[in-house]
Structures are given as structure tokens and as C-alpha cells.
PDB file of C-alpha atoms and ligand atoms in Angstrom:
ATOM      1  CA  MET S 261      12.443  11.590 -18.785  1.00 74.00           C
ATOM      2  CA  MET S 262      10.998   9.080 -16.412  1.00 84.00           C
ATOM      3  CA  ARG S 263      10.345   6.640 -19.104  1.00 89.00           C
ATOM      4  CA  SER S 264      14.022   6.126 -19.939  1.00 94.00           C
ATOM      5  CA  HIS S 265      14.502   5.037 -16.231  1.00 95.00           C
ATOM      6  CA  ILE S 266      12.177   2.093 -16.532  1.00 96.00           C
ATOM      7  CA  ASP S 267      13.742  -1.359 -16.804  1.00 97.00           C
ATOM      8  CA  LYS S 268      10.654  -3.805 -16.960  1.00 97.00           C
ATOM      9  CA  VAL S 269       6.982  -3.220 -16.508  1.00 98.00           C
ATOM     10  CA  ILE S 270       6.050  -5.687 -13.661  1.00 98.00           C
ATOM     11  CA  LEU S 271       2.434  -4.841 -13.479  1.00 98.00           C
ATOM     12  CA  SER S 272       0.573  -2.894 -16.156  1.00 98.00           C
ATOM     13  CA  ARG S 273      -2.187  -0.301 -15.302  1.00 98.00           C
ATOM     14  CA  GLN S 274      -4.769  -2.673 -16.881  1.00 98.00           C
ATOM     15  CA  ARG S 275      -3.823  -5.647 -14.682  1.00 98.00           C
ATOM     16  CA  ILE S 276      -3.757  -3.393 -11.614  1.00 98.00           C
ATOM     17  CA  SER S 277      -7.157  -1.883 -12.369  1.00 98.00           C
ATOM     18  CA  ARG S 278      -8.693  -5.343 -12.825  1.00 98.00           C
ATOM     19  CA  ARG S 279      -7.287  -6.690  -9.613  1.00 98.00           C
ATOM     20  CA  VAL S 280      -8.162  -3.548  -7.689  1.00 98.00           C
ATOM     21  CA  GLN S 281     -11.827  -4.146  -8.791  1.00 98.00           C
ATOM     22  CA  GLU S 282     -11.858  -7.707  -7.710  1.00 98.00           C
ATOM     23  CA  LEU S 283     -10.276  -6.684  -4.302  1.00 98.00           C
ATOM     24  CA  ALA S 284     -12.972  -4.184  -3.714  1.00 98.00           C
ATOM     25  CA  GLU S 285     -15.660  -6.756  -4.458  1.00 98.00           C
ATOM     26  CA  GLU S 286     -14.118  -9.169  -1.979  1.00 98.00           C
ATOM     27  CA  ILE S 287     -13.751  -6.599   0.607  1.00 98.00           C
ATOM     28  CA  THR S 288     -17.402  -5.308   0.040  1.00 97.00           C
ATOM     29  CA  ARG S 289     -18.673  -8.859   0.364  1.00 97.00           C
ATOM     30  CA  ASP S 290     -16.791  -9.377   3.676  1.00 96.00           C
ATOM     31  CA  LEU S 291     -17.377  -5.929   5.408  1.00 95.00           C
ATOM     32  CA  SER S 292     -20.983  -4.897   4.260  1.00 93.00           C
ATOM     33  CA  PRO S 293     -22.656  -7.203   6.726  1.00 91.00           C
ATOM     34  CA  HIS S 294     -20.787  -5.326   9.505  1.00 87.00           C
ATOM     35  CA  VAL S 295     -20.861  -1.841   8.485  1.00 87.00           C
ATOM     36  CA  SER S 296     -23.970  -0.125  10.031  1.00 77.00           C
ATOM     37  CA  ARG S 297     -24.461   2.819  12.367  1.00 65.00           C
ATOM     38  CA  GLU S 298     -23.317   0.455  15.322  1.00 69.00           C
ATOM     39  CA  SER S 299     -20.015  -0.448  13.691  1.00 83.00           C
ATOM     40  CA  HIS S 300     -18.529   2.102  11.398  1.00 93.00           C
ATOM     41  CA  LEU S 301     -15.611   1.633   9.016  1.00 96.00           C
ATOM     42  CA  THR S 302     -12.588   3.666   8.734  1.00 97.00           C
ATOM     43  CA  ILE S 303     -10.138   3.149   5.814  1.00 98.00           C
ATOM     44  CA  VAL S 304      -6.630   3.902   7.034  1.00 98.00           C
ATOM     45  CA  SER S 305      -4.304   4.658   4.180  1.00 98.00           C
ATOM     46  CA  VAL S 306      -0.542   4.396   4.900  1.00 97.00           C
ATOM     47  CA  MET S 307       1.093   7.504   3.264  1.00 96.00           C
ATOM     48  CA  THR S 308       2.512   8.192   0.887  1.00 95.00           C
ATOM     49  CA  GLY S 309       2.950   4.872  -0.954  1.00 96.00           C
ATOM     50  CA  ALA S 310      -0.778   3.708  -0.577  1.00 98.00           C
ATOM     51  CA  MET S 311      -2.131   6.919  -1.778  1.00 97.00           C
ATOM     52  CA  VAL S 312      -2.665   5.933  -5.356  1.00 98.00           C
ATOM     53  CA  PHE S 313      -3.964   2.475  -4.638  1.00 98.00           C
ATOM     54  CA  CYS S 314      -6.287   3.664  -1.928  1.00 98.00           C
ATOM     55  CA  SER S 315      -7.824   6.314  -3.901  1.00 98.00           C
ATOM     56  CA  ASP S 316      -8.704   3.841  -6.676  1.00 98.00           C
ATOM     57  CA  LEU S 317      -9.894   1.150  -4.115  1.00 98.00           C
ATOM     58  CA  VAL S 318     -12.249   3.458  -2.107  1.00 98.00           C
ATOM     59  CA  ARG S 319     -14.001   4.539  -5.169  1.00 98.00           C
ATOM     60  CA  GLN S 320     -15.003   1.058  -5.732  1.00 98.00           C
ATOM     61  CA  LEU S 321     -16.293   0.482  -2.265  1.00 98.00           C
ATOM     62  CA  PRO S 322     -20.033   1.331  -2.127  1.00 97.00           C
ATOM     63  CA  LEU S 323     -19.975   1.433   1.772  1.00 96.00           C
ATOM     64  CA  GLN S 324     -20.359   4.108   4.265  1.00 95.00           C
ATOM     65  CA  LEU S 325     -16.844   4.828   5.392  1.00 96.00           C
ATOM     66  CA  ARG S 326     -14.398   7.464   6.537  1.00 96.00           C
ATOM     67  CA  ILE S 327     -10.858   7.893   5.432  1.00 97.00           C
ATOM     68  CA  ALA S 328      -7.925   8.529   7.770  1.00 97.00           C
ATOM     69  CA  THR S 329      -4.147   8.501   7.050  1.00 96.00           C
ATOM     70  CA  MET S 330      -1.014   7.364   8.940  1.00 96.00           C
ATOM     71  CA  ARG S 331       2.418   8.277   7.892  1.00 95.00           C
ATOM     72  CA  VAL S 332       5.183   5.678   8.401  1.00 92.00           C
ATOM     73  CA  SER S 333       8.839   6.051   7.415  1.00 85.00           C
ATOM     74  CA  SER S 334      10.539   2.844   6.494  1.00 81.00           C
ATOM     75  CA  TYR S 335      12.623   3.489   3.337  1.00 72.00           C
ATOM     76  CA  PRO S 336      13.739   6.949   3.878  1.00 70.00           C
ATOM     77  CA  GLY S 337      15.262   8.814   0.903  1.00 75.00           C
ATOM     78  CA  ILE S 338      17.308   6.657  -1.308  1.00 79.00           C
ATOM     79  CA  ALA S 339      17.174   3.479   0.785  1.00 78.00           C
ATOM     80  CA  THR S 340      15.950   0.384  -1.006  1.00 78.00           C
ATOM     81  CA  ASN S 341      15.659  -1.928   2.051  1.00 77.00           C
ATOM     82  CA  THR S 342      13.751  -1.367   5.024  1.00 71.00           C
ATOM     83  CA  GLN S 343      15.201   0.703   7.895  1.00 71.00           C
ATOM     84  CA  GLY S 344      12.514  -0.432  10.358  1.00 83.00           C
ATOM     85  CA  ALA S 345       8.995   1.082  10.410  1.00 89.00           C
ATOM     86  CA  LYS S 346       8.510   4.313  12.481  1.00 90.00           C
ATOM     87  CA  LEU S 347       5.269   6.111  12.948  1.00 92.00           C
ATOM     88  CA  VAL S 348       5.610   9.750  11.782  1.00 91.00           C
ATOM     89  CA  GLU S 349       1.965  10.958  11.980  1.00 92.00           C
ATOM     90  CA  ALA S 350      -1.447   9.432  12.631  1.00 91.00           C
ATOM     91  CA  GLN S 351      -5.134  10.134  13.131  1.00 86.00           C
ATOM     92  CA  PHE S 352      -6.497   7.909  15.741  1.00 88.00           C
ATOM     93  CA  ASP S 353      -9.747   9.705  16.580  1.00 89.00           C
ATOM     94  CA  GLY S 354     -13.092   7.965  16.069  1.00 89.00           C
ATOM     95  CA  LEU S 355     -11.665   4.486  15.737  1.00 93.00           C
ATOM     96  CA  ALA S 356     -13.284   3.283  19.037  1.00 92.00           C
ATOM     97  CA  GLY S 357     -15.805   0.603  18.478  1.00 93.00           C
ATOM     98  CA  GLY S 358     -15.513   0.589  14.789  1.00 95.00           C
ATOM     99  CA  ARG S 359     -13.837  -1.487  12.088  1.00 96.00           C
ATOM    100  CA  VAL S 360     -10.696  -0.590  10.302  1.00 98.00           C
ATOM    101  CA  LEU S 361      -9.253  -1.501   6.850  1.00 98.00           C
ATOM    102  CA  LEU S 362      -5.577  -0.704   6.935  1.00 98.00           C
ATOM    103  CA  VAL S 363      -4.317  -0.289   3.345  1.00 98.00           C
ATOM    104  CA  ASP S 364      -0.728  -0.207   2.340  1.00 98.00           C
ATOM    105  CA  ASP S 365       1.220  -0.314  -0.916  1.00 98.00           C
ATOM    106  CA  ILE S 366       3.497  -3.393  -0.413  1.00 98.00           C
ATOM    107  CA  LEU S 367       4.272  -5.929   2.210  1.00 98.00           C
ATOM    108  CA  ASP S 368       7.998  -6.470   2.529  1.00 96.00           C
ATOM    109  CA  SER S 369       9.536  -7.107   5.951  1.00 94.00           C
ATOM    110  CA  GLY S 370       6.141  -6.811   7.655  1.00 96.00           C
ATOM    111  CA  SER S 371       7.378  -4.225  10.014  1.00 95.00           C
ATOM    112  CA  THR S 372       4.692  -1.705   9.018  1.00 96.00           C
ATOM    113  CA  LEU S 373       1.833  -3.944   9.575  1.00 97.00           C
ATOM    114  CA  ARG S 374       3.334  -5.267  12.879  1.00 96.00           C
ATOM    115  CA  LEU S 375       3.635  -1.635  14.046  1.00 95.00           C
ATOM    116  CA  LEU S 376       0.329  -0.403  13.026  1.00 96.00           C
ATOM    117  CA  VAL S 377      -2.203  -3.146  13.627  1.00 97.00           C
ATOM    118  CA  PRO S 378      -1.610  -3.183  17.448  1.00 97.00           C
ATOM    119  CA  MET S 379      -1.760   0.662  17.536  1.00 96.00           C
ATOM    120  CA  LEU S 380      -5.121   0.655  15.851  1.00 97.00           C
ATOM    121  CA  LYS S 381      -6.493  -1.986  18.184  1.00 97.00           C
ATOM    122  CA  SER S 382      -5.093  -0.062  21.141  1.00 97.00           C
ATOM    123  CA  HIS S 383      -7.204   2.965  20.082  1.00 96.00           C
ATOM    124  CA  GLY S 384     -10.334   0.943  20.393  1.00 95.00           C
ATOM    125  CA  ALA S 385     -10.841  -0.540  16.853  1.00 96.00           C
ATOM    126  CA  LEU S 386     -13.050  -3.709  17.137  1.00 95.00           C
ATOM    127  CA  GLU S 387     -11.424  -5.346  14.168  1.00 96.00           C
ATOM    128  CA  VAL S 388      -8.470  -4.413  11.945  1.00 98.00           C
ATOM    129  CA  LYS S 389      -8.398  -5.944   8.490  1.00 98.00           C
ATOM    130  CA  THR S 390      -5.306  -5.500   6.259  1.00 98.00           C
ATOM    131  CA  CYS S 391      -4.932  -4.923   2.587  1.00 98.00           C
ATOM    132  CA  VAL S 392      -1.754  -4.628   0.569  1.00 98.00           C
ATOM    133  CA  LEU S 393      -1.628  -4.261  -3.343  1.00 98.00           C
ATOM    134  CA  LEU S 394       1.827  -6.080  -3.394  1.00 98.00           C
ATOM    135  CA  ARG S 395       3.422  -8.701  -1.352  1.00 98.00           C
ATOM    136  CA  LYS S 396       7.033  -9.665  -1.985  1.00 98.00           C
ATOM    137  CA  LYS S 397       7.933 -13.372  -2.356  1.00 98.00           C
ATOM    138  CA  ARG S 398      10.253 -13.460   0.656  1.00 97.00           C
ATOM    139  CA  PRO S 399       9.846 -15.426   3.853  1.00 97.00           C
ATOM    140  CA  GLU S 400       9.306 -12.510   6.176  1.00 96.00           C
ATOM    141  CA  ALA S 401       6.432 -11.133   3.829  1.00 97.00           C
ATOM    142  CA  MET S 402       4.785 -14.461   3.280  1.00 97.00           C
ATOM    143  CA  ALA S 403       4.884 -15.074   7.133  1.00 97.00           C
ATOM    144  CA  THR S 404       3.092 -11.856   7.893  1.00 97.00           C
ATOM    145  CA  PRO S 405      -0.694 -12.159   8.443  1.00 97.00           C
ATOM    146  CA  VAL S 406      -2.563 -10.020   5.871  1.00 98.00           C
ATOM    147  CA  ASP S 407      -6.198 -10.299   4.769  1.00 98.00           C
ATOM    148  CA  TYR S 408      -6.215  -9.040   1.164  1.00 98.00           C
ATOM    149  CA  VAL S 409      -3.298  -9.166  -1.206  1.00 98.00           C
ATOM    150  CA  GLY S 410      -3.402  -7.759  -4.821  1.00 98.00           C
ATOM    151  CA  PHE S 411      -0.338  -9.541  -6.308  1.00 98.00           C
ATOM    152  CA  ASP S 412       2.677 -11.542  -5.131  1.00 98.00           C
ATOM    153  CA  ILE S 413       5.670 -10.237  -6.905  1.00 98.00           C
ATOM    154  CA  PRO S 414       9.488 -11.197  -7.049  1.00 97.00           C
ATOM    155  CA  ASP S 415      11.578  -9.717  -4.439  1.00 96.00           C
ATOM    156  CA  GLU S 416      13.035  -6.791  -6.275  1.00 95.00           C
ATOM    157  CA  PHE S 417      12.677  -3.035  -5.765  1.00 96.00           C
ATOM    158  CA  VAL S 418       9.699  -1.589  -7.723  1.00 97.00           C
ATOM    159  CA  VAL S 419       8.253   1.894  -8.126  1.00 98.00           C
ATOM    160  CA  GLY S 420       5.142   3.384  -9.748  1.00 98.00           C
ATOM    161  CA  TYR S 421       1.353   3.511  -8.770  1.00 98.00           C
ATOM    162  CA  GLY S 422       2.331   5.285  -5.574  1.00 98.00           C
ATOM    163  CA  LEU S 423       5.539   3.584  -4.781  1.00 97.00           C
ATOM    164  CA  ASP S 424       8.640   5.790  -4.866  1.00 95.00           C
ATOM    165  CA  TYR S 425      12.439   5.922  -5.121  1.00 95.00           C
ATOM    166  CA  ASP S 426      13.670   9.087  -3.182  1.00 92.00           C
ATOM    167  CA  ASP S 427       9.947  10.267  -3.506  1.00 93.00           C
ATOM    168  CA  TYR S 428      10.084  10.208  -7.334  1.00 95.00           C
ATOM    169  CA  TYR S 429       8.168   7.847  -9.757  1.00 97.00           C
ATOM    170  CA  ARG S 430       4.985   7.753  -7.720  1.00 97.00           C
ATOM    171  CA  ASN S 431       3.036   9.018 -10.577  1.00 97.00           C
ATOM    172  CA  LEU S 432       3.868   6.321 -12.998  1.00 98.00           C
ATOM    173  CA  PRO S 433       0.614   4.463 -13.812  1.00 98.00           C
ATOM    174  CA  ASP S 434       2.367   1.060 -14.097  1.00 98.00           C
ATOM    175  CA  ILE S 435       4.509  -0.750 -11.533  1.00 98.00           C
ATOM    176  CA  VAL S 436       7.947  -1.040 -12.738  1.00 98.00           C
ATOM    177  CA  SER S 437      11.562  -1.935 -11.961  1.00 97.00           C
ATOM    178  CA  LEU S 438      14.325   0.726 -12.583  1.00 96.00           C
ATOM    179  CA  LYS S 439      17.423   0.358 -14.495  1.00 94.00           C
ATOM    180  CA  PRO S 440      20.405  -0.624 -12.391  1.00 90.00           C
ATOM    181  CA  GLY S 441      22.149   2.801 -13.008  1.00 89.00           C
ATOM    182  CA  ILE S 442      19.131   4.706 -11.543  1.00 90.00           C
ATOM    183  CA  ILE S 443      19.246   3.188  -8.047  1.00 86.00           C
ATOM    184  CA  GLY S 444      22.098   4.294  -6.077  1.00 78.00           C
ATOM    185  CA  GLY S 445      23.274   6.467  -9.087  1.00 61.00           C
ATOM    186  CA  GLU S 446      22.191   9.868 -10.442  1.00 53.00           C
ATOM    187  CA  VAL S 447      18.703  10.311  -9.055  1.00 52.00           C
ATOM    188  CA  GLY S 448      15.602  11.357 -11.074  1.00 45.00           C
ATOM    189  CA  ARG S 449      15.743  14.993 -10.347  1.00 44.00           C
ATOM    190  CA  ARG S 450      18.827  15.673 -12.471  1.00 39.00           C
ATOM    191  CA  ALA S 451      18.453  13.046 -15.104  1.00 37.00           C
TER     192      ALA S 451
HETATM  193  P1  LIG A 613       7.615  -3.488   5.339  1.00 82.57           P
HETATM  194  O1  LIG A 613       7.318  -2.606   6.484  1.00 82.57           O
HETATM  195  O2  LIG A 613       6.599  -4.587   5.150  1.00 82.57           O
HETATM  196  O3  LIG A 613       9.094  -3.832   5.297  1.00 82.57           O
HETATM  197  O4  LIG A 613       7.657  -2.486   4.035  1.00 82.57           O
HETATM  198  C1  LIG A 613       6.626  -1.784   3.761  1.00 82.57           C
HETATM  199  C2  LIG A 613       7.017  -0.425   3.220  1.00 82.57           C
HETATM  200  O5  LIG A 613       8.433  -0.486   2.643  1.00 82.57           O
HETATM  201  C3  LIG A 613       6.207  -0.208   2.048  1.00 82.57           C
HETATM  202  O6  LIG A 613       5.021   0.610   2.446  1.00 82.57           O
HETATM  203  C4  LIG A 613       7.101   0.752   1.082  1.00 82.57           C
HETATM  204  O7  LIG A 613       6.981   2.004   1.621  1.00 82.57           O
HETATM  205  C5  LIG A 613       8.394   0.226   1.366  1.00 82.57           C
HETATM  206  N1  LIG A 613       8.743  -0.668   0.330  1.00 82.57           N
HETATM  207  C6  LIG A 613       8.919  -2.095   0.487  1.00 82.57           C
HETATM  208  N2  LIG A 613       9.354  -2.714  -0.651  1.00 82.57           N
HETATM  209  C7  LIG A 613       9.441  -1.693  -1.690  1.00 82.57           C
HETATM  210  C8  LIG A 613       9.762  -1.614  -2.982  1.00 82.57           C
HETATM  211  O8  LIG A 613       9.973  -2.615  -3.740  1.00 82.57           O
HETATM  212  N3  LIG A 613       9.574  -0.399  -3.618  1.00 82.57           N
HETATM  213  C9  LIG A 613       9.394   0.697  -3.000  1.00 82.57           C
HETATM  214  N4  LIG A 613       9.137   1.771  -3.559  1.00 82.57           N
HETATM  215  N5  LIG A 613       8.928   0.728  -1.568  1.00 82.57           N
HETATM  216  C10 LIG A 613       8.971  -0.437  -0.966  1.00 82.57           C
HETATM  217 MG1  LIG A 614       4.946   2.698   2.753  1.00 82.57          MG
END
């Protein structure tokens, strides 16, 4: 059972839900004056980690918007530190002349945002705003420019609410840390 793999709940589903609502209000306030037929809005969700966060967030944005996805690989498989962000798949059509809100699950080394923001701009986006649910309290993350941050969390490996370990645990509704024996040991599929 996944439950027996949890060490601590770092952020409960209730706290996440309240914060997502606040972020949505802030984003709506900032972007609604600019979103019109002349300047369209595309929400770009970084797959797969941001999928759960982004789907909760967009349903709180009463704006006319489109959704696109990009797939980046930085923590392949059982890695628990970044191996450098690489673009795996992207939809760049229709960005020209519009605004983009790039949504990711967690800001860690900053390599994902540093890779994607210039790419989106080079495909013609007028403005790229960035939003992450989590930011790790480590110097590289704190030094990376980002427009909206849900929570600053301690620099430890977390899963749940879209975040994975070896592609498992994304469906946990809370954000949690795993017991020491799980990481680097017998992985979820057998336990
Ligand atoms: P960055 O490119 O900023 O180093 O890292 C961003 C990506 O690394 C995130 O989108 C996420 O996929 C992965 N990542 C960073 N920290 C964690 C973590 O604590 N847990 C999980 N599951 N993924 C993380
Ligand atoms: Mg990711």
C-alpha cells in the first residue's frame, strides 16, 4: 500500500487547495486586463508533474485560455536529483503574439524554467509568466526568477499531487516525503 510508504505529510490537500485558489485569484487579477482577442493566453503545463496542479488551477481561472503541454525530462526513473532538463516533446503552435503562463510542479535547480522560458519566447510569445506550486529552499531555486510560487518547502524529496518517484505516487492527494527505505530501495511496484 502506498500509505505505508509515507514518512511525513508536508502539505495537506486542504492547504494545497486553499493556496491554489489564492494563486488563481492573483493570476486572474494580473492577466485579465491583457487577455483579449488581441492577446490570447496559453497555459503551458510541464508534463507530467504539473498535470494535477494545472488541472486544479485552470478550473479556477475565469479567463479565455488554451492549454498546451511540454514534456521535459530531468529526474528520469529513480533519480532524486536533477540530471539537467531536456525537452522531450512540445506544442509551440499558436504562441506567437500571445501571452503564456508556464506551470510547473516544483522549482529545484531552475534548469527547467531556464530551458523553457527562452524557447517559448523564441516561438513568438509576447510575455511568459511562470508559476510553480513548490519551490525548494535552496540557493539555485531562490535565485531563479519566477512570478508565482505556491509554497516554499525544505530541500527534501517530495511526492504526491502530481510529483513522482519512478512515476509512482502522483495520485497521492497530499504532498509527502517517503520513508528512507523506499527511495533507492524496493520501489512501489513490488511493495
Ligand atoms: P529543476 O529543473 O528546477 O531542477 O527541477 C524541476 C523538476 O525536477 C520538477 O519539475 C520535477 O519534475 C523534478 N523535481 C525536483 N524536485 C523534486 C522533488 O522533490 N520531488 C519530485 N518528485 N520531483 C522533483
Ligand atoms: Mg517536472
